[in-house]
mmCIF file of C-alpha atoms in Angstrom:
data_model
loop_
_atom_site.group_PDB
_atom_site.id
_atom_site.type_symbol
_atom_site.label_atom_id
_atom_site.label_comp_id
_atom_site.label_asym_id
_atom_site.label_seq_id
_atom_site.Cartn_x
_atom_site.Cartn_y
_atom_site.Cartn_z
ATOM 1 C CA UNK A 1 -0.915 -6.090 -3.000
ATOM 2 C CA UNK A 2 -3.844 -3.363 -4.787
ATOM 3 C CA UNK A 3 -4.471 -3.153 -8.286
ATOM 4 C CA UNK A 4 -0.131 -6.374 -6.217
ATOM 5 C CA UNK A 5 0.449 -8.631 -6.253
ATOM 6 C CA UNK A 6 0.464 -5.785 -4.256
ATOM 7 C CA UNK A 7 -1.184 -3.973 -6.627
ATOM 8 C CA UNK A 8 0.426 -2.344 -8.523
ATOM 9 C CA UNK A 9 -0.389 -5.649 -8.300
ATOM 10 C CA UNK A 10 -3.633 -4.212 -7.082
ATOM 11 C CA UNK A 11 -5.383 -1.494 -8.802
ATOM 12 C CA UNK A 12 -4.909 1.370 -11.139
ATOM 13 C CA UNK A 13 -1.678 0.319 -12.029
ATOM 14 C CA UNK A 14 -3.178 -2.869 -11.840
ATOM 15 C CA UNK A 15 -4.944 -1.709 -14.947
ATOM 16 C CA UNK A 16 -4.566 2.025 -15.125
ATOM 17 C CA UNK A 17 -0.795 1.627 -14.973
ATOM 18 C CA UNK A 18 -0.805 -0.492 -18.078
ATOM 19 C CA UNK A 19 -3.167 1.865 -19.822
ATOM 20 C CA UNK A 20 -1.121 4.851 -18.689
ATOM 21 C CA UNK A 21 2.069 3.328 -19.991
ATOM 22 C CA UNK A 22 0.376 2.619 -23.290
ATOM 23 C CA UNK A 23 -1.099 6.111 -23.424
ATOM 24 C CA UNK A 24 -4.642 4.767 -23.689
ATOM 25 C CA UNK A 25 -6.181 6.621 -20.755
ATOM 26 C CA UNK A 26 -7.850 9.797 -21.895
ATOM 27 C CA UNK A 27 -5.894 12.918 -21.062
ATOM 28 C CA UNK A 28 -2.789 11.073 -19.859
ATOM 29 C CA UNK A 29 0.424 11.245 -21.837
ATOM 30 C CA UNK A 30 3.271 8.929 -20.800
ATOM 31 C CA UNK A 31 6.464 10.669 -19.748
ATOM 32 C CA UNK A 32 9.090 10.609 -22.444
ATOM 33 C CA UNK A 33 11.852 9.645 -20.059
ATOM 34 C CA UNK A 34 12.219 8.352 -16.557
ATOM 35 C CA UNK A 35 13.390 10.817 -13.922
ATOM 36 C CA UNK A 36 15.174 8.086 -12.010
ATOM 37 C CA UNK A 37 18.718 8.566 -10.809
ATOM 38 C CA UNK A 38 20.955 5.679 -11.936
ATOM 39 C CA UNK A 39 23.006 6.225 -8.799
ATOM 40 C CA UNK A 40 20.072 5.968 -6.427
ATOM 41 C CA UNK A 41 20.720 4.688 -2.891
ATOM 42 C CA UNK A 42 21.933 1.082 -2.982
ATOM 43 C CA UNK A 43 19.947 -1.806 -1.645
ATOM 44 C CA UNK A 44 20.638 -2.530 2.008
ATOM 45 C CA UNK A 45 20.382 -5.569 4.203
ATOM 46 C CA UNK A 46 17.587 -5.751 6.786
ATOM 47 C CA UNK A 47 18.560 -4.514 10.225
ATOM 48 C CA UNK A 48 18.580 -6.238 13.609
ATOM 49 C CA UNK A 49 15.177 -5.151 14.900
ATOM 50 C CA UNK A 50 12.694 -7.956 15.384
ATOM 51 C CA UNK A 51 9.652 -6.281 16.865
ATOM 52 C CA UNK A 52 8.039 -3.088 18.121
ATOM 53 C CA UNK A 53 7.009 -1.855 21.528
ATOM 54 C CA UNK A 54 3.472 -2.343 22.844
ATOM 55 C CA UNK A 55 0.537 -1.651 20.569
ATOM 56 C CA UNK A 56 -1.468 1.510 21.086
ATOM 57 C CA UNK A 57 -5.154 1.884 20.217
ATOM 58 C CA UNK A 58 -7.286 4.854 19.286
ATOM 59 C CA UNK A 59 -10.840 5.273 18.025
ATOM 60 C CA UNK A 60 -10.777 6.851 14.585
ATOM 61 C CA UNK A 61 -13.722 6.951 12.189
ATOM 62 C CA UNK A 62 -15.134 3.453 11.695
ATOM 63 C CA UNK A 63 -12.306 1.777 13.551
ATOM 64 C CA UNK A 64 -10.418 1.223 16.715
ATOM 65 C CA UNK A 65 -6.993 1.440 15.137
ATOM 66 C CA UNK A 66 -4.110 -0.556 16.565
ATOM 67 C CA UNK A 67 -0.781 1.076 15.860
ATOM 68 C CA UNK A 68 2.803 1.368 16.976
ATOM 69 C CA UNK A 69 4.695 4.567 17.581
ATOM 70 C CA UNK A 70 8.399 5.341 17.729
ATOM 71 C CA UNK A 71 10.482 8.461 18.206
ATOM 72 C CA UNK A 72 9.880 11.657 20.157
ATOM 73 C CA UNK A 73 6.259 12.602 20.837
ATOM 74 C CA UNK A 74 6.980 16.111 19.592
ATOM 75 C CA UNK A 75 8.925 14.921 16.561
ATOM 76 C CA UNK A 76 8.049 15.582 12.929
ATOM 77 C CA UNK A 77 5.239 13.103 12.142
ATOM 78 C CA UNK A 78 5.550 10.417 9.504
ATOM 79 C CA UNK A 79 2.728 7.984 8.696
ATOM 80 C CA UNK A 80 3.852 4.602 7.320
ATOM 81 C CA UNK A 81 1.203 2.440 5.620
ATOM 82 C CA UNK A 82 1.593 -1.253 4.876
ATOM 83 C CA UNK A 83 0.242 -3.349 2.000
ATOM 84 C CA UNK A 84 -1.458 -6.680 1.281
ATOM 85 C CA UNK A 85 -0.749 -9.289 2.470
ATOM 86 C CA UNK A 86 1.804 -7.769 4.808
ATOM 87 C CA UNK A 87 1.636 -5.878 8.087
ATOM 88 C CA UNK A 88 3.320 -3.249 10.241
ATOM 89 C CA UNK A 89 6.519 -5.323 10.467
ATOM 90 C CA UNK A 90 7.405 -4.174 6.973
ATOM 91 C CA UNK A 91 8.679 -1.093 8.837
ATOM 92 C CA UNK A 92 10.361 -2.767 11.796
ATOM 93 C CA UNK A 93 13.812 -1.652 10.604
ATOM 94 C CA UNK A 94 12.629 1.638 9.097
ATOM 95 C CA UNK A 95 11.088 2.999 12.292
ATOM 96 C CA UNK A 96 14.267 3.173 14.423
ATOM 97 C CA UNK A 97 16.148 5.008 11.666
ATOM 98 C CA UNK A 98 13.412 7.625 11.361
ATOM 99 C CA UNK A 99 13.012 7.889 15.134
ATOM 100 C CA UNK A 100 16.736 8.547 15.484
ATOM 101 C CA UNK A 101 16.357 11.307 12.886
ATOM 102 C CA UNK A 102 13.787 13.032 15.108
ATOM 103 C CA UNK A 103 10.558 11.783 13.562
ATOM 104 C CA UNK A 104 7.419 10.716 15.364
ATOM 105 C CA UNK A 105 6.778 7.460 13.507
ATOM 106 C CA UNK A 106 3.205 6.141 13.318
ATOM 107 C CA UNK A 107 2.462 2.714 11.822
ATOM 108 C CA UNK A 108 -1.185 1.583 11.954
ATOM 109 C CA UNK A 109 -2.650 -1.775 11.087
ATOM 110 C CA UNK A 110 -5.030 -1.193 8.187
ATOM 111 C CA UNK A 111 -8.676 -2.240 8.418
ATOM 112 C CA UNK A 112 -8.828 -6.019 8.417
ATOM 113 C CA UNK A 113 -5.304 -6.488 9.815
ATOM 114 C CA UNK A 114 -3.827 -7.204 13.199
ATOM 115 C CA UNK A 115 -5.611 -5.789 16.229
ATOM 116 C CA UNK A 116 -7.480 -3.059 14.309
ATOM 117 C CA UNK A 117 -11.241 -3.595 14.697
ATOM 118 C CA UNK A 118 -14.456 -2.127 13.342
ATOM 119 C CA UNK A 119 -16.438 -0.298 15.986
ATOM 120 C CA UNK A 120 -19.774 -1.558 14.656
ATOM 121 C CA UNK A 121 -20.897 -4.896 13.282
ATOM 122 C CA UNK A 122 -23.141 -2.918 10.927
ATOM 123 C CA UNK A 123 -20.245 -1.220 9.097
ATOM 124 C CA UNK A 124 -19.599 -2.841 5.710
ATOM 125 C CA UNK A 125 -16.275 -4.654 5.531
ATOM 126 C CA UNK A 126 -15.324 -2.424 2.653
ATOM 127 C CA UNK A 127 -11.898 -2.558 1.016
ATOM 128 C CA UNK A 128 -12.331 0.124 -1.658
ATOM 129 C CA UNK A 129 -9.524 2.649 -2.003
ATOM 130 C CA UNK A 130 -11.584 5.594 -0.719
ATOM 131 C CA UNK A 131 -12.463 3.756 2.487
ATOM 132 C CA UNK A 132 -8.809 3.184 3.357
ATOM 133 C CA UNK A 133 -7.966 6.794 2.558
ATOM 134 C CA UNK A 134 -10.711 8.071 4.850
ATOM 135 C CA UNK A 135 -9.413 5.699 7.540
ATOM 136 C CA UNK A 136 -6.005 7.372 7.302
ATOM 137 C CA UNK A 137 -7.483 10.869 7.557
ATOM 138 C CA UNK A 138 -9.586 9.823 10.562
ATOM 139 C CA UNK A 139 -6.470 8.360 12.201
ATOM 140 C CA UNK A 140 -4.595 11.650 11.791
ATOM 141 C CA UNK A 141 -7.614 13.569 13.097
ATOM 142 C CA UNK A 142 -7.874 11.349 16.159
ATOM 143 C CA UNK A 143 -4.208 11.974 16.949
ATOM 144 C CA UNK A 144 -4.664 15.708 16.251
ATOM 145 C CA UNK A 145 -1.957 15.655 13.582
ATOM 146 C CA UNK A 146 -2.541 18.386 11.045
ATOM 147 C CA UNK A 147 0.365 17.685 8.702
ATOM 148 C CA UNK A 148 2.597 14.677 8.190
ATOM 149 C CA UNK A 149 4.949 12.941 5.837
ATOM 150 C CA UNK A 150 3.237 9.878 4.410
ATOM 151 C CA UNK A 151 4.876 6.815 2.896
ATOM 152 C CA UNK A 152 3.873 3.342 1.794
ATOM 153 C CA UNK A 153 3.906 0.466 -0.668
ATOM 154 C CA UNK A 154 1.118 -1.566 -2.211
ATOM 155 C CA UNK A 155 -2.251 -0.743 -0.554
ATOM 156 C CA UNK A 156 -0.308 1.664 1.605
ATOM 157 C CA UNK A 157 1.197 3.481 -1.377
ATOM 158 C CA UNK A 158 -2.220 3.869 -2.955
ATOM 159 C CA UNK A 159 -3.600 5.318 0.250
ATOM 160 C CA UNK A 160 -0.583 7.608 0.600
ATOM 161 C CA UNK A 161 -1.016 8.849 -2.977
ATOM 162 C CA UNK A 162 -4.694 9.584 -2.336
ATOM 163 C CA UNK A 163 -3.882 11.572 0.799
ATOM 164 C CA UNK A 164 -1.279 13.590 -1.086
ATOM 165 C CA UNK A 165 -3.614 14.220 -4.030
ATOM 166 C CA UNK A 166 -6.887 14.998 -2.233
ATOM 167 C CA UNK A 167 -5.644 16.279 1.138
ATOM 168 C CA UNK A 168 -2.395 18.046 0.190
ATOM 169 C CA UNK A 169 -2.619 20.412 3.165
ATOM 170 C CA UNK A 170 -2.250 17.344 5.410
ATOM 171 C CA UNK A 171 0.839 16.010 3.596
ATOM 172 C CA UNK A 172 4.301 17.525 3.930
ATOM 173 C CA UNK A 173 5.756 15.003 1.523
ATOM 174 C CA UNK A 174 5.194 11.578 -0.040
ATOM 175 C CA UNK A 175 7.266 8.429 -0.545
ATOM 176 C CA UNK A 176 5.474 5.926 -2.774
ATOM 177 C CA UNK A 177 6.789 2.539 -3.867
ATOM 178 C CA UNK A 178 5.813 1.810 -7.487
ATOM 179 C CA UNK A 179 4.672 5.366 -8.002
ATOM 180 C CA UNK A 180 1.180 6.635 -8.731
ATOM 181 C CA UNK A 181 -1.314 3.965 -7.695
ATOM 182 C CA UNK A 182 -4.621 5.836 -7.686
ATOM 183 C CA UNK A 183 -7.166 3.860 -9.724
ATOM 184 C CA UNK A 184 -10.776 3.618 -10.755
ATOM 185 C CA UNK A 185 -13.258 0.899 -11.602
ATOM 186 C CA UNK A 186 -13.486 2.253 -15.146
ATOM 187 C CA UNK A 187 -9.733 2.022 -15.672
ATOM 188 C CA UNK A 188 -9.679 -1.465 -14.158
ATOM 189 C CA UNK A 189 -12.335 -2.598 -16.617
ATOM 190 C CA UNK A 190 -9.939 -2.239 -19.542
ATOM 191 C CA UNK A 191 -8.740 -5.673 -20.686
ATOM 192 C CA UNK A 192 -5.019 -6.297 -20.981
ATOM 193 C CA UNK A 193 -3.067 -8.684 -23.236
ATOM 194 C CA UNK A 194 -3.188 -12.308 -22.031
ATOM 195 C CA UNK A 195 0.299 -12.349 -20.517
ATOM 196 C CA UNK A 196 -0.507 -9.255 -18.494
ATOM 197 C CA UNK A 197 -3.845 -10.673 -17.370
ATOM 198 C CA UNK A 198 -2.037 -13.778 -16.142
ATOM 199 C CA UNK A 199 -0.297 -11.668 -13.511
ATOM 200 C CA UNK A 200 -3.672 -10.814 -11.971
ATOM 201 C CA UNK A 201 -4.603 -14.444 -11.367
ATOM 202 C CA UNK A 202 -5.416 -13.878 -7.704
ATOM 203 C CA UNK A 203 -7.918 -11.142 -8.579
ATOM 204 C CA UNK A 204 -9.884 -13.514 -10.771
ATOM 205 C CA UNK A 205 -9.621 -16.203 -8.101
ATOM 206 C CA UNK A 206 -11.013 -13.803 -5.513
ATOM 207 C CA UNK A 207 -13.908 -12.966 -7.829
ATOM 208 C CA UNK A 208 -15.303 -16.463 -7.211
ATOM 209 C CA UNK A 209 -16.803 -18.033 -4.101
ATOM 210 C CA UNK A 210 -14.222 -20.790 -4.469
ATOM 211 C CA UNK A 211 -11.558 -18.107 -4.191
ATOM 212 C CA UNK A 212 -13.122 -16.536 -1.126
ATOM 213 C CA UNK A 213 -13.389 -19.897 0.592
ATOM 214 C CA UNK A 214 -9.880 -20.826 -0.497
ATOM 215 C CA UNK A 215 -8.386 -17.629 0.881
ATOM 216 C CA UNK A 216 -10.266 -18.088 4.143
ATOM 217 C CA UNK A 217 -9.046 -21.678 4.471
ATOM 218 C CA UNK A 218 -5.447 -21.137 3.348
ATOM 219 C CA UNK A 219 -4.789 -17.523 4.316
ATOM 220 C CA UNK A 220 -1.251 -18.047 5.580
ATOM 221 C CA UNK A 221 -0.270 -20.268 2.679
ATOM 222 C CA UNK A 222 -1.715 -17.758 0.219
ATOM 223 C CA UNK A 223 0.090 -14.829 1.822
ATOM 224 C CA UNK A 224 3.403 -16.661 1.829
ATOM 225 C CA UNK A 225 3.001 -17.509 -1.846
ATOM 226 C CA UNK A 226 2.393 -13.837 -2.633
ATOM 227 C CA UNK A 227 5.504 -12.869 -0.664
ATOM 228 C CA UNK A 228 7.545 -15.345 -2.708
ATOM 229 C CA UNK A 229 6.124 -14.290 -6.069
ATOM 230 C CA UNK A 230 6.306 -10.567 -5.382
ATOM 231 C CA UNK A 231 9.866 -10.666 -4.017
ATOM 232 C CA UNK A 232 11.535 -13.639 -5.744
ATOM 233 C CA UNK A 233 15.021 -12.771 -4.454
ATOM 234 C CA UNK A 234 14.017 -11.935 -0.868
ATOM 235 C CA UNK A 235 15.268 -14.805 1.287
ATOM 236 C CA UNK A 236 13.028 -14.234 4.289
ATOM 237 C CA UNK A 237 13.023 -17.004 6.890
ATOM 238 C CA UNK A 238 10.170 -18.791 8.625
ATOM 239 C CA UNK A 239 10.429 -16.562 11.685
ATOM 240 C CA UNK A 240 10.065 -13.406 9.614
ATOM 241 C CA UNK A 241 6.879 -14.662 8.004
ATOM 242 C CA UNK A 242 5.560 -16.055 11.300
ATOM 243 C CA UNK A 243 5.942 -12.625 12.886
ATOM 244 C CA UNK A 244 3.558 -11.075 10.342
ATOM 245 C CA UNK A 245 1.166 -13.978 9.797
ATOM 246 C CA UNK A 246 -0.995 -13.354 12.905
ATOM 247 C CA UNK A 247 -2.077 -10.056 11.338
ATOM 248 C CA UNK A 248 -4.100 -12.061 8.811
ATOM 249 C CA UNK A 249 -6.122 -13.723 11.576
ATOM 250 C CA UNK A 250 -8.119 -10.518 12.018
ATOM 251 C CA UNK A 251 -11.808 -11.549 11.826
ATOM 252 C CA UNK A 252 -12.409 -9.089 8.980
ATOM 253 C CA UNK A 253 -9.252 -9.735 6.965
ATOM 254 C CA UNK A 254 -10.765 -12.058 4.397
ATOM 255 C CA UNK A 255 -13.891 -9.940 3.903
ATOM 256 C CA UNK A 256 -11.919 -6.693 3.441
ATOM 257 C CA UNK A 257 -9.387 -8.338 1.102
ATOM 258 C CA UNK A 258 -12.027 -9.982 -1.085
ATOM 259 C CA UNK A 259 -14.090 -6.804 -1.255
ATOM 260 C CA UNK A 260 -11.021 -4.799 -2.269
ATOM 261 C CA UNK A 261 -10.388 -6.896 -5.339
ATOM 262 C CA UNK A 262 -14.008 -7.439 -6.279
ATOM 263 C CA UNK A 263 -14.655 -3.702 -6.017
ATOM 264 C CA UNK A 264 -11.771 -3.001 -8.355
ATOM 265 C CA UNK A 265 -13.297 -5.271 -10.971
ATOM 266 C CA UNK A 266 -16.744 -3.763 -10.514
ATOM 267 C CA UNK A 267 -18.070 -6.971 -8.972
ATOM 268 C CA UNK A 268 -18.865 -5.430 -5.585
ATOM 269 C CA UNK A 269 -20.503 -2.155 -4.660
ATOM 270 C CA UNK A 270 -18.744 0.549 -2.708
ATOM 271 C CA UNK A 271 -20.423 2.752 -0.118
ATOM 272 C CA UNK A 272 -22.394 5.775 -1.268
ATOM 273 C CA UNK A 273 -20.647 7.994 1.283
ATOM 274 C CA UNK A 274 -17.412 7.503 -0.667
ATOM 275 C CA UNK A 275 -18.881 8.219 -4.111
ATOM 276 C CA UNK A 276 -17.648 11.807 -4.246
ATOM 277 C CA UNK A 277 -14.141 10.751 -3.277
ATOM 278 C CA UNK A 278 -14.154 8.073 -5.971
ATOM 279 C CA UNK A 279 -15.358 10.585 -8.556
ATOM 280 C CA UNK A 280 -12.384 12.776 -7.749
ATOM 281 C CA UNK A 281 -9.997 9.837 -7.885
ATOM 282 C CA UNK A 282 -11.389 8.732 -11.260
ATOM 283 C CA UNK A 283 -9.976 11.957 -12.730
ATOM 284 C CA UNK A 284 -6.500 10.782 -11.652
ATOM 285 C CA UNK A 285 -5.591 13.987 -9.815
ATOM 286 C CA UNK A 286 -2.005 15.171 -9.875
ATOM 287 C CA UNK A 287 0.149 15.071 -6.747
ATOM 288 C CA UNK A 288 1.713 18.452 -6.046
ATOM 289 C CA UNK A 289 3.440 17.733 -2.719
ATOM 290 C CA UNK A 290 7.166 16.888 -2.736
ATOM 291 C CA UNK A 291 7.529 13.237 -3.715
ATOM 292 C CA UNK A 292 10.062 10.454 -4.037
ATOM 293 C CA UNK A 293 8.923 7.314 -5.817
ATOM 294 C CA UNK A 294 10.839 4.068 -5.471
ATOM 295 C CA UNK A 295 11.079 0.714 -7.209
ATOM 296 C CA UNK A 296 13.053 -2.437 -6.593
ATOM 297 C CA UNK A 297 14.895 -4.043 -9.490
ATOM 298 C CA UNK A 298 13.400 -7.457 -8.649
ATOM 299 C CA UNK A 299 9.753 -6.556 -8.020
ATOM 300 C CA UNK A 300 7.862 -9.677 -9.053
ATOM 301 C CA UNK A 301 4.483 -7.994 -8.786
ATOM 302 C CA UNK A 302 3.002 -6.227 -11.801
ATOM 303 C CA UNK A 303 4.110 -2.615 -11.778
ATOM 304 C CA UNK A 304 4.416 0.258 -14.254
ATOM 305 C CA UNK A 305 7.601 1.808 -15.544
ATOM 306 C CA UNK A 306 8.470 5.032 -13.724
ATOM 307 C CA UNK A 307 8.202 7.014 -16.958
ATOM 308 C CA UNK A 308 4.525 6.076 -17.111
ATOM 309 C CA UNK A 309 3.650 8.006 -13.976
ATOM 310 C CA UNK A 310 6.362 10.659 -13.607
ATOM 311 C CA UNK A 311 4.167 13.468 -14.948
ATOM 312 C CA UNK A 312 1.510 12.795 -12.311
ATOM 313 C CA UNK A 313 3.863 14.369 -9.757
ATOM 314 C CA UNK A 314 3.895 18.105 -10.363
ATOM 315 C CA UNK A 315 5.870 19.277 -7.311
ATOM 316 C CA UNK A 316 9.512 18.590 -6.585
ATOM 317 C CA UNK A 317 9.970 14.985 -7.636
ATOM 318 C CA UNK A 318 12.591 12.278 -7.772
ATOM 319 C CA UNK A 319 12.542 8.578 -8.632
ATOM 320 C CA UNK A 320 14.911 6.002 -7.166
ATOM 321 C CA UNK A 321 15.399 2.465 -8.451
ATOM 322 C CA UNK A 322 17.089 0.164 -5.951
ATOM 323 C CA UNK A 323 19.477 -2.488 -7.224
ATOM 324 C CA UNK A 324 20.462 -5.741 -5.605
ATOM 325 C CA UNK A 325 17.393 -7.971 -5.909
ATOM 326 C CA UNK A 326 14.878 -5.765 -4.070
ATOM 327 C CA UNK A 327 11.287 -6.893 -4.513
ATOM 328 C CA UNK A 328 7.781 -5.670 -3.810
ATOM 329 C CA UNK A 329 8.043 -5.262 -0.028
ATOM 330 C CA UNK A 330 10.714 -2.607 -0.441
ATOM 331 C CA UNK A 331 10.637 -1.101 3.099
ATOM 332 C CA UNK A 332 11.378 -4.467 4.689
ATOM 333 C CA UNK A 333 13.885 -5.556 2.063
ATOM 334 C CA UNK A 334 15.763 -2.240 1.879
ATOM 335 C CA UNK A 335 14.868 -0.386 5.095
ATOM 336 C CA UNK A 336 17.785 2.030 5.151
ATOM 337 C CA UNK A 337 17.154 3.199 1.602
ATOM 338 C CA UNK A 338 13.443 3.604 2.308
ATOM 339 C CA UNK A 339 14.095 5.533 5.509
ATOM 340 C CA UNK A 340 16.597 7.730 3.675
ATOM 341 C CA UNK A 341 13.942 8.584 1.100
ATOM 342 C CA UNK A 342 11.595 9.733 3.885
ATOM 343 C CA UNK A 343 14.346 11.858 5.439
ATOM 344 C CA UNK A 344 15.228 13.310 2.038
ATOM 345 C CA UNK A 345 11.680 14.216 1.029
ATOM 346 C CA UNK A 346 11.287 15.897 4.416
ATOM 347 C CA UNK A 347 14.103 18.194 3.350
ATOM 348 C CA UNK A 348 12.721 19.012 -0.081
#
């Protein structure tokens, strides 16, 4: 959830977001005014879909990726990336809308989730931002997709932003919940005021062995608590949570999650093969592809104001704030509005 509860809860705008908003990150000047449209698409009720078709699997980079697909095989591709601690069902009501609009919808389980598995026991169970971004590129390569729309929230939004910033030729457009989420260990090292630090309680918990053991023992309870805190007005039922909870039983889920947060705080090493990618990300590269950013009016996870990141998007850009009690898991809480944003950015 990274710098989230779903980072913006997790990462940069775990810490970079706050620094960006305050204008304390070198070379970054906060936007003077938000580009949001007051009349943005209204919040919508979840739809009737309860599940997907059968899982598909493909070898891609370090992983055998489990994913679902909807829509015509020759449709315009769109890659939807989920966050922590959620899963592909965040898009269960988004996918049919996009499929009906002619898109080939691809929704993979991230490393450490669901039926996605590492191909080798020797591969580090690495959760750093660059690793997830390279996973996404490898997934597109394996499917022979040269260019796609990419959209996400939380960990997924960070990964989507990285793809758009570093691989713009692969991205036709971007939809990112909570905006620009690219971070760095240096930015995350900046201390925040006590009230702001309080919001990152789970990061500090995960920094300890007690936290690792606690998350391993109480994974479902922990995830449900995050859902409740991050989306305080989302009245999901037991069945909705139970549908996603098996994704956290992945044998690598705890290791990847703990590494993600420890890496952010500089308490765990990344992999040398990703050093060059992280160096590029530490410059906070601009995103030039067409972009729509989104935010719910009841996001209980730490997140920056849209004005703090608006200038990071240098192509055609629009921000939409959804009203009606929409929280952190925006695609699942407002699927029609999220799907509409994807359709709209495709037309930019």
